[in-house]
Short mmCIF file of C-alpha atoms in Angstrom, two decimals:
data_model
loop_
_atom_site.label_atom_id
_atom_site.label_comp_id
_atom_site.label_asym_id
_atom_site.label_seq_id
_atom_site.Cartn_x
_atom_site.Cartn_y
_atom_site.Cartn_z
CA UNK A 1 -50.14 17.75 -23.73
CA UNK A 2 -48.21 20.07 -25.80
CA UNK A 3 -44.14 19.84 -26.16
CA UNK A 4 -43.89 23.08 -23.63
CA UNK A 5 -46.03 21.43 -21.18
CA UNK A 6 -44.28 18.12 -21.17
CA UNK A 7 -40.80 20.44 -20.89
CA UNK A 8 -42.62 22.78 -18.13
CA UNK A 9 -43.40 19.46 -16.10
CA UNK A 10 -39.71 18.15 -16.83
CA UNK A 11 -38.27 20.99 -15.40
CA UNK A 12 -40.25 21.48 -12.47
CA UNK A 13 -39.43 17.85 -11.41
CA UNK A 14 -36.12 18.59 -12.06
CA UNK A 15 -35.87 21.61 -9.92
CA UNK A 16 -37.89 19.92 -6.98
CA UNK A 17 -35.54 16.66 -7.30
CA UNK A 18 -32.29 19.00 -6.51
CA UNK A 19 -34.32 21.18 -3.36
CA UNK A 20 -34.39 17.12 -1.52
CA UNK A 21 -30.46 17.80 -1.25
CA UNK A 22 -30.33 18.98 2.67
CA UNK A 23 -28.77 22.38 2.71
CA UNK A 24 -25.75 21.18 5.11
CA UNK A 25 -24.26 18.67 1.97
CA UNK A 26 -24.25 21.80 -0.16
CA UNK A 27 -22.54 23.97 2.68
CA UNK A 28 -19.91 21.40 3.05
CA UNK A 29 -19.49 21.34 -0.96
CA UNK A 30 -19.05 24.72 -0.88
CA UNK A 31 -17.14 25.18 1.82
CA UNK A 32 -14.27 22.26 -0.04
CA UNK A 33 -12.61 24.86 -1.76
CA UNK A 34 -11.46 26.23 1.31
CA UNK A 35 -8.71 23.62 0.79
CA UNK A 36 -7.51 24.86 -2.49
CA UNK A 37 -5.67 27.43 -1.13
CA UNK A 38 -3.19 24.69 1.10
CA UNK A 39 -0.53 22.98 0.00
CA UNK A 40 -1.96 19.76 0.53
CA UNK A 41 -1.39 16.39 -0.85
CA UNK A 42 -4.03 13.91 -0.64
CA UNK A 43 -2.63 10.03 0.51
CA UNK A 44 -4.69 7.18 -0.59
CA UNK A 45 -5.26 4.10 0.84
CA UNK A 46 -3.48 1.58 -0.93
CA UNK A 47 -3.22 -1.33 1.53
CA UNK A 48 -5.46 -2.63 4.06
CA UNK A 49 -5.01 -5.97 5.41
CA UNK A 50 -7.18 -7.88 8.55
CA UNK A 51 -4.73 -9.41 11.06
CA UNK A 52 -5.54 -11.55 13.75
CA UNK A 53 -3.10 -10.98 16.78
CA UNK A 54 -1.76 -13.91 18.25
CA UNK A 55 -3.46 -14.02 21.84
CA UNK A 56 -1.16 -13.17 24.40
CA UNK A 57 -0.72 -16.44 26.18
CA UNK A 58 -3.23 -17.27 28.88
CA UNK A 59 -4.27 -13.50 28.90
CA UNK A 60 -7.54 -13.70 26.72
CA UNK A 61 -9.30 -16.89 24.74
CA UNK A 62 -10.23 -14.84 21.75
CA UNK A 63 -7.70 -12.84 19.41
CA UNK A 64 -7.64 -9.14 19.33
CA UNK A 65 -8.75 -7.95 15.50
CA UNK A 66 -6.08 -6.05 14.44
CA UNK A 67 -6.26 -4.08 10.93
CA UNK A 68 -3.13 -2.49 8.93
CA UNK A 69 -3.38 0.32 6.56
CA UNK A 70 -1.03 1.79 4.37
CA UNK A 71 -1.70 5.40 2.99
CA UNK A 72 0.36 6.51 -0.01
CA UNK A 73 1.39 10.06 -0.96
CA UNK A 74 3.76 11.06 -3.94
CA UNK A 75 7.15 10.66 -1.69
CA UNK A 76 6.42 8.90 1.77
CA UNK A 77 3.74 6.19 3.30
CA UNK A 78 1.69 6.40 6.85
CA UNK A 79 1.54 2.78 7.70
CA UNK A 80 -1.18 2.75 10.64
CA UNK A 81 -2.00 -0.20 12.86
CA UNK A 82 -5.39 -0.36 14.99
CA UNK A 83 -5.86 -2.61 17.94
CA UNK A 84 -8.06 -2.66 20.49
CA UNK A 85 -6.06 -0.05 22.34
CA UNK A 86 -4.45 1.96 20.11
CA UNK A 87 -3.90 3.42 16.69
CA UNK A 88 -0.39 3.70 15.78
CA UNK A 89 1.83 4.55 12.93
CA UNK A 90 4.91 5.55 11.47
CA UNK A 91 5.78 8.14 8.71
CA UNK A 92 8.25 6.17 6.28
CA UNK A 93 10.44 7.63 5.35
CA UNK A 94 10.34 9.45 8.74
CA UNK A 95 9.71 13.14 9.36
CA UNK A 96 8.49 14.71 12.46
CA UNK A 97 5.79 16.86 13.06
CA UNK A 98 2.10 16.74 14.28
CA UNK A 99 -0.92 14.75 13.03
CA UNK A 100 -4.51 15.04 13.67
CA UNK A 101 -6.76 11.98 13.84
CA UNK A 102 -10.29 13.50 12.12
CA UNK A 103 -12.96 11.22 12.91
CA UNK A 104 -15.97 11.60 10.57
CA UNK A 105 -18.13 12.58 14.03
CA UNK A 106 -16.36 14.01 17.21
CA UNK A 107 -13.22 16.01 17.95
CA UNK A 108 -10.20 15.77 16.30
CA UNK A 109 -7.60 14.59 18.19
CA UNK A 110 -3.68 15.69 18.01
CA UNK A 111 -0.64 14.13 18.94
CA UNK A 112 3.08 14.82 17.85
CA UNK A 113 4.99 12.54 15.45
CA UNK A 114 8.76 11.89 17.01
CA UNK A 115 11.74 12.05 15.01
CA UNK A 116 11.53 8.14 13.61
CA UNK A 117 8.28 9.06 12.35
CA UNK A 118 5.96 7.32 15.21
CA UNK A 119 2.83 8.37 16.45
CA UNK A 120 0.13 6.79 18.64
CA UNK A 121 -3.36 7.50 19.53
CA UNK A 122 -5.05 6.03 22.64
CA UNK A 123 -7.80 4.59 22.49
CA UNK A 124 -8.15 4.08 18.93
CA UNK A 125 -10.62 5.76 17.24
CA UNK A 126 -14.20 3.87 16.39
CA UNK A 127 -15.90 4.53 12.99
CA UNK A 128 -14.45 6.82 10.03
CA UNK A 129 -11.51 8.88 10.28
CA UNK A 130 -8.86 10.03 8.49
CA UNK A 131 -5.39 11.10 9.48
CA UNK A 132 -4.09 14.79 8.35
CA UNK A 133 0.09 14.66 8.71
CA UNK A 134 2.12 18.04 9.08
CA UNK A 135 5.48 17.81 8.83
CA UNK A 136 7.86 19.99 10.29
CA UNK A 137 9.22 20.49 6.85
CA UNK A 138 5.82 22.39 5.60
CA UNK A 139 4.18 19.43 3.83
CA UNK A 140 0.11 18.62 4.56
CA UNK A 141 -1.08 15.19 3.85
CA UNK A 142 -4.77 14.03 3.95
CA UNK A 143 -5.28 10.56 4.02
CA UNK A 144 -8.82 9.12 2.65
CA UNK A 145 -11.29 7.62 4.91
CA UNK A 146 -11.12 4.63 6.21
CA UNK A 147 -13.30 3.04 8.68
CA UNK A 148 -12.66 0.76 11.86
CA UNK H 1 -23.72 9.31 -21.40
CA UNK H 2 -23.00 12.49 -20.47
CA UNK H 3 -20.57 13.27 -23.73
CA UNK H 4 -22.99 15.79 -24.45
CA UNK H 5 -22.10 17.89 -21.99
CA UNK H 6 -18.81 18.00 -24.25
CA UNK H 7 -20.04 21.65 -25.54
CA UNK H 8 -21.16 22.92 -22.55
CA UNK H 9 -19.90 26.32 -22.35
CA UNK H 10 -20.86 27.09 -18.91
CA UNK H 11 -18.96 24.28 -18.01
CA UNK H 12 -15.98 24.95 -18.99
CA UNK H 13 -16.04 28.76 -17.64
CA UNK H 14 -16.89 27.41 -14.17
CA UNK H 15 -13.95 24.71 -14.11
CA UNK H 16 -11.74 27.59 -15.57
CA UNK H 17 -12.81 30.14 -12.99
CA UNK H 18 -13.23 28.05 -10.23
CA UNK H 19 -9.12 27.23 -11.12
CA UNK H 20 -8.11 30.56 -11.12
CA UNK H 21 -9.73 30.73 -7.42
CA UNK H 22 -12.96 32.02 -8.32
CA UNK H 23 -15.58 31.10 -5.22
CA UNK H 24 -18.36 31.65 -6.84
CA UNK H 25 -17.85 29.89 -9.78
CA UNK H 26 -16.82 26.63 -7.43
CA UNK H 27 -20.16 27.41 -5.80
CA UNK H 28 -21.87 26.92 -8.53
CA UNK H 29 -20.34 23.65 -9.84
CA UNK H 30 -21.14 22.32 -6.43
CA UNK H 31 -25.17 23.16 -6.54
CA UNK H 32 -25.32 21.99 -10.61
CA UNK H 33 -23.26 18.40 -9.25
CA UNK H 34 -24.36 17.83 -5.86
CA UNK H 35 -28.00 16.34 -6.73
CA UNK H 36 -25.92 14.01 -8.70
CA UNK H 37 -23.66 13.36 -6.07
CA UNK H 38 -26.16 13.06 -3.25
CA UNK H 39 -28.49 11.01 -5.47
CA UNK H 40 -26.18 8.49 -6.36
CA UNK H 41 -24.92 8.17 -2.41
CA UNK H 42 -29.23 7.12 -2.03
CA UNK H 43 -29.00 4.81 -4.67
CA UNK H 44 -26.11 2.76 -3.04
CA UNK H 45 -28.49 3.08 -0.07
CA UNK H 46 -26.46 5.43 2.07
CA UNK H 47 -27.87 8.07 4.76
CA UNK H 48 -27.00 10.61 6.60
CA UNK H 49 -23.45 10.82 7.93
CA UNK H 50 -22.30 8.02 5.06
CA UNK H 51 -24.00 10.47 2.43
CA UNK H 52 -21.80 13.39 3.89
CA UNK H 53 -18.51 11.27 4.20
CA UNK H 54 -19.03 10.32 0.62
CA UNK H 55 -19.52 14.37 -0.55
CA UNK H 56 -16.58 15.79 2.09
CA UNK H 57 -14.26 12.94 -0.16
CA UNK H 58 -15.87 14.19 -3.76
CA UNK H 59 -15.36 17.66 -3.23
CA UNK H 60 -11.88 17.33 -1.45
CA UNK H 61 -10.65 15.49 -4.53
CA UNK H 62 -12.53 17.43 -7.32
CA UNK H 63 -10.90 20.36 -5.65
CA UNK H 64 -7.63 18.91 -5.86
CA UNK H 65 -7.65 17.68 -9.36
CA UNK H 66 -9.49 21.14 -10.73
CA UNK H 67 -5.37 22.07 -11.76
CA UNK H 68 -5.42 18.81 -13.68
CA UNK H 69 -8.41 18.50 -15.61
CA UNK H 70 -7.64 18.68 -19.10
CA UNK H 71 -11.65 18.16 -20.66
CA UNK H 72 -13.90 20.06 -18.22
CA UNK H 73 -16.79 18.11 -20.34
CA UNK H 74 -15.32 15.32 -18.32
CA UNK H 75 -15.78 16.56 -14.97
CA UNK H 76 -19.83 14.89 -14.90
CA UNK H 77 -18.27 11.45 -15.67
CA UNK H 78 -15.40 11.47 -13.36
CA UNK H 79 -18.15 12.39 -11.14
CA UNK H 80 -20.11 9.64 -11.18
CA UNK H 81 -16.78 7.20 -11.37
CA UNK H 82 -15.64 8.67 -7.80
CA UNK H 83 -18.89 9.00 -6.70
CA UNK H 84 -19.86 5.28 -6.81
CA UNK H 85 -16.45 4.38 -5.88
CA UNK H 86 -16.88 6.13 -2.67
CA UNK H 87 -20.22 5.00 -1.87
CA UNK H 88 -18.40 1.07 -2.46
CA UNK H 89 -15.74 1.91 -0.25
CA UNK H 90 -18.33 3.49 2.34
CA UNK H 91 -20.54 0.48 1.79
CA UNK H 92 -17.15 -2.01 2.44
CA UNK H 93 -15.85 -0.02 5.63
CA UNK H 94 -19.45 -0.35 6.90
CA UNK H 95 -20.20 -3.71 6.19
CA UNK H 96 -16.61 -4.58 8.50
CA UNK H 97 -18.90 -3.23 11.45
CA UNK H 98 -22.51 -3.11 11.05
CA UNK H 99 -24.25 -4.83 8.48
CA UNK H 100 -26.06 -3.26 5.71
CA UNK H 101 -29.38 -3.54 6.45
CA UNK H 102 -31.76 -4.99 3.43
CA UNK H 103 -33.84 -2.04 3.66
CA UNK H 104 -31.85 0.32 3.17
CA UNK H 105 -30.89 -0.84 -0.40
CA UNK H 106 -32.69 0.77 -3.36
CA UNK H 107 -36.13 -0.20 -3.93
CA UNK H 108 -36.34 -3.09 -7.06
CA UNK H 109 -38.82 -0.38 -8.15
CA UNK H 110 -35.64 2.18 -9.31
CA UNK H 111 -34.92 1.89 -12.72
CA UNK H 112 -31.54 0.25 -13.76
CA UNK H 113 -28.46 3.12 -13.00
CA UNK H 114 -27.62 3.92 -16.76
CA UNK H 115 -31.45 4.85 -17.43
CA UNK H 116 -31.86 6.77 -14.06
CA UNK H 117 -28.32 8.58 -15.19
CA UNK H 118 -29.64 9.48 -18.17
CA UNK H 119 -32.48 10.67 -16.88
CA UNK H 120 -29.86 12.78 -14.16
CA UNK H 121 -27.92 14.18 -17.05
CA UNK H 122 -31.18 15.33 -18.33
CA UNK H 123 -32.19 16.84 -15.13
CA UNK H 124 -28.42 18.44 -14.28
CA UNK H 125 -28.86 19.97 -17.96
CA UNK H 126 -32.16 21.71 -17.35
CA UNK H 127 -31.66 23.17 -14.07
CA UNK H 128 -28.40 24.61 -15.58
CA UNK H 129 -30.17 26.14 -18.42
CA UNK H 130 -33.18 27.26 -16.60
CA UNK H 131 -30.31 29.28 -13.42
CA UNK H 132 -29.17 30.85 -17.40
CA UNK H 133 -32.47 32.72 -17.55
CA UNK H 134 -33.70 35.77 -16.56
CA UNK H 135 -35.09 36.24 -13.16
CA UNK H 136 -38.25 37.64 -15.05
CA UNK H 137 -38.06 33.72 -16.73
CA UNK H 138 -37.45 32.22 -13.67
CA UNK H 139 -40.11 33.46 -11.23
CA UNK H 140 -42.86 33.01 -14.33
CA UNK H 141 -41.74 28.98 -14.47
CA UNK H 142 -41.36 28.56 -10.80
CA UNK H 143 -45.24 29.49 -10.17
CA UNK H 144 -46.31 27.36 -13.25
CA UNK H 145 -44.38 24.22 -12.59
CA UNK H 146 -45.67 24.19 -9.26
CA UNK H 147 -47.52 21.31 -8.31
CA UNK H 148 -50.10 22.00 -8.25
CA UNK H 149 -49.16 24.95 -10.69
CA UNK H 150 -50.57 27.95 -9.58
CA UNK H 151 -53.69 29.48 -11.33
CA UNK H 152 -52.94 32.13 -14.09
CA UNK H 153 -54.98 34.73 -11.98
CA UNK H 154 -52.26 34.22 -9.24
CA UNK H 155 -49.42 34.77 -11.37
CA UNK H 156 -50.65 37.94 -12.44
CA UNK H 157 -51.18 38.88 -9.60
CA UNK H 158 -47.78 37.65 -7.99
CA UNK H 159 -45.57 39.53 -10.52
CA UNK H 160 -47.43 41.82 -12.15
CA UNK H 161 -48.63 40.64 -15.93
CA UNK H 162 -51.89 40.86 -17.35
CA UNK H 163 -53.71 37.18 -17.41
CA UNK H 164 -53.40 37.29 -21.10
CA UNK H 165 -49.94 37.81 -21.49
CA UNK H 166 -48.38 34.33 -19.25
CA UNK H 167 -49.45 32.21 -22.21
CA UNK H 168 -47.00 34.20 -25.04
CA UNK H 169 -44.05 34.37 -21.84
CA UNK H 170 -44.40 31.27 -20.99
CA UNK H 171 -43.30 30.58 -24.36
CA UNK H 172 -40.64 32.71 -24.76
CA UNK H 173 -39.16 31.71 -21.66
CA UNK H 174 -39.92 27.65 -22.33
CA UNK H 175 -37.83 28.89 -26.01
CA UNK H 176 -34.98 30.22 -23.95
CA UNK H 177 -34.47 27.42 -21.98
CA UNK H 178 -34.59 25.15 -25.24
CA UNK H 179 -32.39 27.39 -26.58
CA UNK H 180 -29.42 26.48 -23.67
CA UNK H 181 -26.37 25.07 -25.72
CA UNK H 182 -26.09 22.07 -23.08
CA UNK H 183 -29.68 21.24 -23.33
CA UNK H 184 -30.73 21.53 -26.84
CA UNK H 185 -28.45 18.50 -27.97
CA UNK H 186 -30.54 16.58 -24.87
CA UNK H 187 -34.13 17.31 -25.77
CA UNK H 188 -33.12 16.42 -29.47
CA UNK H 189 -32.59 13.29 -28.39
CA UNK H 190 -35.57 11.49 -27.30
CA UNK H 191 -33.07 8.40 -25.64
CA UNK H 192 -32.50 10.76 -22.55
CA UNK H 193 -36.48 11.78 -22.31
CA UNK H 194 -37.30 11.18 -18.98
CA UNK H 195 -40.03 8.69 -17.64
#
């Protein structure tokens, strides 16, 4: 087998290896930079702790899991509890607007933020999500994905 | 790895485009990185919706930090770092809800991830330099690295050269593609060759 053969066969593996990525991961590549043009700041997960609820008393024998995230941007936190019943949060320091709950399959959901910086979805949501905060005051935050 | 890339021209025209808002050129830095991407979301064992969770967080962030990228030549290494950091995270968030099943995990037949990222460097490189050639080029290859490759008579045929002439293209076309700034500093070295 000659050097241009062995390169021919290279290349051809090559080019077959990169038509097994499904169409639909390339779309949603491509269709990323859609977010370049907003003003949108990206908060990262920077604390996630597993709680254990303390029962309510003579309600239920086992403890409701309860997780606690903290997402960071430059300037303020989301601080987000999940329980069995309900996502909720608070915008520290607080600023009111709107905020979507994105869940990696479904809807996204939308509920307002008041003016101490609390929001709530019911029921929580089950899988991955993220949360995307607007503030009144024109900022965009994205958090990263985390998963229930 | 992947420090050859450090001269890659075309790489550093897409990242510079794709900053001043340039589509296309983002386009294109998705379809040379996303086999890389998408391969190393199979080698953590991933499918399906976790492969697309993983990519929807790589792209979000590449196109965030395109302002601040200082080396485009490091773009396929912070690749790979956020890629695999991803995939752990994905990997973590599942494992608090379903557990990973065994067979899902890369075969033990896969070779270790340094040689098979080699090997992907390798690969990114060529397809690069082979979308640099001519259509002419391109069509020519494509029906002789078919597999099975197609029969000379059926080339001629399919775009119009005598028989006698794919031999001599084929060479000047394999010469291009050697030629690719990126990929000459790769096939010099036979560390990357691929398996």
């Amino acid at each position: 087998m000659t050097d241009d053969d062995r390169l021919l066969r290279e290349l051809g593996t090559a080019v077959r290896d990169a038509g097994q990525v499904p169409e639909s991961f390339l779309a949603a590549g491509r269709a990323a930079f859609a977010w370049r043009n907003v003003d949108l700041e990206l908060a990262e997960l920077t604390e996630l702790t597993e709680l254990t609820a303390p029962a309510p008393v003579a309600v239920r024998a086992e403890p409701a899991p309860l997780l606690s995230f903290t997402f960071a941007a430059r300037d303020l936190t989301i601080e987000v509890e999940a329980s069995g019943e309900a996502l909720m949060g608070q915008v520290v320091p607080a600023r009111p607007g709107r905020i979507e709950l994105r869940p990696a399959h479904g809807p996204t959901r939308d509920e307002p933020v008041d003016e101490v910086g609390w929001f709530a979805f019911r029921p929580p949501p089950s899988g991955m999500f993220r949360l995307y905060l607007h503030t009144t005051d024109g900022r965009q935050i994205l958090t990263e994905w985390v998963t229930l | 790895m992947i420090e050859a890339m450090r001269d890659d021209p075309t790489l550093v025209a897409l990242v510079t485009a794709a900053r001043g808002g340039d589509q296309d050129a983002w386009d294109q830095l998705v379809t040379r990185y996303a086999p890389l991407v998408w391969g190393i979301c199979r080698r953590h064992g991933l499918q399906g919706a976790d492969i697309d969770d993983v990519g929807a967080a790589l792209w979000l962030r590449l196109v965030e930090r395109l302002d601040t990228i200082r080396q485009p030549a490091a773009l396929p290494g912070w690749i790979v770092t956020t890629t695999r950091n991803e995939c752990l995270r994905t990997l973590r968030g599942k494992q608090r809800t379903i557990p990973v099943e065994p067979d899902e995990r890369r075969a033990d037949t896969d070779p270790p991830f340094d040689e098979w990222l080699l090997a992907q460097e390798r690969a990114t490189a060529l397809r690069a330099a082979f979308a640099g050639l001519s259509e002419r080029c391109r069509r020519l290859l494509t029906l002789l690295f078919a597999d099975p490759p197609t029969p000379y008579v059926e080339v001629s045929a399919t775009i119009g050269i005598a028989v006698g002439a794919i031999g001599p293209n084929r060479q000047r076309c394999l010469e291009r593609l050697r030629r690719d700034p990126a990929l000459a500093p790769l096939l010099d070295d036979p560390s990357t060759y691929r398996r």
